[in-house]
Short mmCIF file of C-alpha atoms in Angstrom, two decimals:
data_model
loop_
_atom_site.label_atom_id
_atom_site.label_comp_id
_atom_site.label_asym_id
_atom_site.label_seq_id
_atom_site.Cartn_x
_atom_site.Cartn_y
_atom_site.Cartn_z
CA MET H 260 -13.02 33.10 -33.80
CA ILE H 261 -14.14 36.30 -32.92
CA LYS H 262 -17.33 37.63 -34.30
CA ASP H 263 -19.50 40.81 -34.81
CA ASN H 264 -16.44 42.99 -35.46
CA THR H 265 -17.26 46.44 -36.13
CA VAL H 266 -15.11 49.29 -37.37
CA PHE H 267 -17.28 52.67 -37.00
CA VAL H 268 -15.63 55.48 -39.88
CA GLY H 269 -15.41 58.70 -38.43
CA ASN H 270 -13.78 62.05 -39.31
CA LYS H 271 -10.20 60.48 -38.75
CA PRO H 272 -7.53 60.13 -41.58
CA VAL H 273 -8.83 56.86 -43.80
CA MET H 274 -5.48 54.99 -42.86
CA ASN H 275 -6.64 54.75 -39.42
CA TYR H 276 -9.65 52.64 -40.16
CA VAL H 277 -8.37 51.07 -42.82
CA LEU H 278 -5.77 49.57 -39.87
CA ALA H 279 -8.34 48.79 -38.03
CA VAL H 280 -9.67 46.82 -40.26
CA VAL H 281 -6.79 44.90 -40.96
CA THR H 282 -5.78 44.38 -37.82
CA GLN H 283 -9.45 42.75 -37.06
CA PHE H 284 -8.86 40.13 -39.86
CA ASN H 285 -5.07 39.69 -38.53
CA ASN H 286 -6.57 38.64 -35.17
CA GLY H 287 -8.68 35.89 -36.71
CA ALA H 288 -11.60 38.08 -37.52
CA ASP H 289 -13.86 35.69 -40.09
CA GLU H 290 -15.95 39.35 -40.89
CA VAL H 291 -15.67 42.80 -40.48
CA SER H 292 -18.42 45.52 -40.39
CA ILE H 293 -17.29 48.88 -41.82
CA LYS H 294 -20.32 51.77 -40.47
CA ALA H 295 -20.15 54.87 -41.31
CA ARG H 296 -23.40 57.95 -41.39
CA GLY H 297 -23.68 61.00 -43.42
CA LYS H 298 -20.17 62.66 -45.17
CA ALA H 299 -18.38 59.75 -43.28
CA ILE H 300 -19.69 57.44 -46.15
CA SER H 301 -17.42 58.32 -48.59
CA ARG H 302 -14.83 57.57 -46.53
CA ALA H 303 -16.08 54.38 -45.14
CA VAL H 304 -16.30 53.31 -49.04
CA ASP H 305 -12.48 54.39 -48.96
CA THR H 306 -11.42 52.14 -46.08
CA ALA H 307 -13.14 49.06 -47.43
CA GLU H 308 -11.29 49.65 -51.48
CA ILE H 309 -8.02 50.51 -49.48
CA ALA H 310 -8.23 47.64 -47.54
CA LEU H 311 -9.22 45.11 -50.10
CA ASN H 312 -6.88 46.07 -52.99
CA ARG H 313 -3.87 46.85 -50.96
CA PHE H 314 -3.61 44.74 -47.70
CA LEU H 315 -6.13 41.69 -47.92
CA GLU H 316 -5.88 39.03 -50.12
CA ASP H 317 -8.70 36.48 -49.23
CA VAL H 318 -11.14 39.10 -48.30
CA ALA H 319 -14.07 40.43 -50.48
CA LYS H 320 -17.32 42.38 -50.08
CA LYS H 321 -19.91 40.31 -48.82
CA GLU H 322 -22.84 42.86 -48.37
CA ILE H 323 -23.48 46.59 -48.96
CA VAL H 324 -26.42 48.37 -47.28
CA THR H 325 -27.69 51.71 -47.10
CA SER H 326 -30.47 53.31 -44.76
CA THR H 327 -31.79 56.27 -43.28
CA GLU H 328 -31.16 56.77 -39.50
CA ILE H 329 -33.49 59.20 -37.49
CA ILE H 330 -30.92 61.48 -35.01
CA ASP H 331 -31.95 63.45 -31.85
CA THR H 332 -30.34 66.86 -32.31
CA GLU H 333 -30.80 69.77 -30.03
CA SER H 334 -33.02 71.14 -32.88
CA GLY H 335 -35.09 68.06 -33.26
CA GLN H 336 -34.82 64.93 -35.19
CA THR H 337 -32.91 64.70 -38.24
CA ASN H 338 -32.71 61.89 -40.88
CA VAL H 339 -29.22 60.76 -41.88
CA SER H 340 -28.20 58.21 -44.11
CA SER H 341 -25.86 55.28 -42.96
CA ILE H 342 -24.01 52.57 -44.91
CA GLU H 343 -22.67 49.12 -43.19
CA ILE H 344 -19.84 47.37 -45.63
CA LEU H 345 -19.32 43.82 -44.85
CA LEU H 346 -16.02 42.11 -45.38
CA ALA H 347 -15.58 38.55 -45.31
CA GLN H 348 -13.06 35.87 -45.81
CA ARG H 349 -13.44 33.96 -49.33
CA MET O 242 -39.68 51.12 -71.55
CA ILE O 243 -36.42 52.96 -71.31
CA LYS O 244 -33.44 50.90 -70.18
CA ASP O 245 -30.05 52.09 -68.61
CA ASN O 246 -30.84 54.99 -67.58
CA THR O 247 -27.89 56.46 -65.04
CA VAL O 248 -28.26 59.74 -62.57
CA PHE O 249 -24.24 61.02 -62.13
CA VAL O 250 -24.24 62.43 -58.44
CA GLY O 251 -21.73 65.76 -57.89
CA ASN O 252 -21.49 68.68 -56.01
CA LYS O 253 -25.11 70.01 -56.44
CA PRO O 254 -27.54 70.05 -53.81
CA VAL O 255 -29.15 66.60 -53.21
CA MET O 256 -32.46 67.30 -54.26
CA ASN O 257 -31.64 68.25 -57.85
CA TYR O 258 -30.36 64.49 -57.76
CA VAL O 259 -33.48 63.10 -56.05
CA LEU O 260 -35.68 65.07 -58.86
CA ALA O 261 -33.89 63.38 -61.66
CA VAL O 262 -34.10 60.16 -60.25
CA VAL O 263 -37.85 60.26 -59.42
CA THR O 264 -38.61 62.09 -63.22
CA GLN O 265 -36.86 59.25 -64.57
CA PHE O 266 -38.98 56.62 -62.92
CA ASN O 267 -42.20 58.84 -63.86
CA ASN O 268 -41.50 58.66 -67.36
CA GLY O 269 -41.23 55.03 -67.35
CA ALA O 270 -37.67 53.72 -66.53
CA ASP O 271 -37.81 50.17 -64.94
CA GLU O 272 -34.16 51.01 -63.34
CA VAL O 273 -32.38 53.91 -62.15
CA SER O 274 -28.66 53.59 -61.38
CA ILE O 275 -26.96 56.35 -59.23
CA LYS O 276 -23.48 56.96 -59.68
CA ALA O 277 -20.88 58.68 -57.75
CA ARG O 278 -17.09 59.00 -57.10
CA GLY O 279 -15.15 60.23 -54.09
CA LYS O 280 -16.77 62.98 -51.65
CA ALA O 281 -20.07 62.73 -53.69
CA ILE O 282 -20.49 59.10 -52.50
CA SER O 283 -22.35 60.03 -49.34
CA ARG O 284 -24.41 62.34 -51.56
CA ALA O 285 -25.22 59.34 -53.60
CA VAL O 286 -26.66 57.74 -50.92
CA ASP O 287 -28.52 60.32 -49.50
CA THR O 288 -30.20 60.75 -52.61
CA ALA O 289 -31.30 57.11 -52.77
CA GLU O 290 -32.69 57.18 -49.32
CA ILE O 291 -34.61 60.54 -49.98
CA ALA O 292 -35.97 59.26 -53.37
CA LEU O 293 -36.96 56.07 -51.82
CA ASN O 294 -38.35 57.23 -48.38
CA ARG O 295 -40.14 60.41 -49.86
CA PHE O 296 -41.00 59.89 -53.17
CA LEU O 297 -41.05 56.33 -54.79
CA GLU O 298 -43.90 53.64 -53.59
CA ASP O 299 -42.82 50.74 -55.30
CA VAL O 300 -39.12 51.02 -56.28
CA ALA O 301 -36.39 49.23 -53.83
CA LYS O 302 -32.81 49.10 -53.94
CA LYS O 303 -31.51 46.35 -55.98
CA GLU O 304 -27.85 46.49 -56.11
CA ILE O 305 -24.94 48.26 -54.18
CA VAL O 306 -21.60 47.95 -56.12
CA THR O 307 -18.30 50.06 -54.52
CA SER O 308 -15.15 50.24 -56.85
CA THR O 309 -11.81 51.75 -57.27
CA GLU O 310 -11.46 54.15 -60.40
CA ILE O 311 -7.91 55.33 -61.70
CA ILE O 312 -8.09 58.96 -62.76
CA ASP O 313 -5.73 60.97 -64.56
CA THR O 314 -4.77 63.87 -63.38
CA GLU O 315 -2.23 66.73 -64.05
CA SER O 316 -0.01 64.88 -61.23
CA GLY O 317 -0.27 61.89 -62.46
CA GLN O 318 -2.78 58.69 -61.55
CA THR O 319 -4.75 58.24 -58.56
CA ASN O 320 -7.22 56.27 -57.22
CA VAL O 321 -10.45 57.18 -56.29
CA SER O 322 -13.75 55.38 -54.90
CA SER O 323 -16.83 55.37 -56.43
CA ILE O 324 -20.46 53.64 -55.78
CA GLU O 325 -23.61 52.63 -58.04
CA ILE O 326 -26.76 52.35 -56.44
CA LEU O 327 -29.34 50.44 -58.59
CA LEU O 328 -33.06 51.18 -57.79
CA ALA O 329 -35.98 49.21 -59.55
CA GLN O 330 -39.10 48.67 -60.13
CA ARG O 331 -40.78 46.17 -57.36
#
């Protein structure tokens, strides 16, 4: 089975990311990690909730981790929050 | 000590909520729960990260839970994602 499947959530419509997560499980993944930074964090939570509630029967949230990442920008370094939601087959 | 302290994160500047969390710990709380729904979820994560990284020495994330809540609106019921980040004294 494929390991370390990650879906990075950005600014596209949430169903794009839901489809990506569901597809990875349908392709045999045991675990899928949903990651996002900054304002996309809300969409990452939406992605996990919609995927679990509407599409994935035997999958559950395994772990949710938040952290702070240091990003280099044109005006120097800045901190941004990030989230990782790990979904796994039950 | 005071139990069940909750900070609801909305659309105000993030430092308002950081201050609310830090104040509760300074007033003797053992645990503070940070809650948010929808787009405010990102700000809730920011609140926890800033409070822990800059202000609270002996506090850690204890649990992060996401869920889906059903909300009544003028145009019927709708689903909204929510998050609860529980911070606790180490």
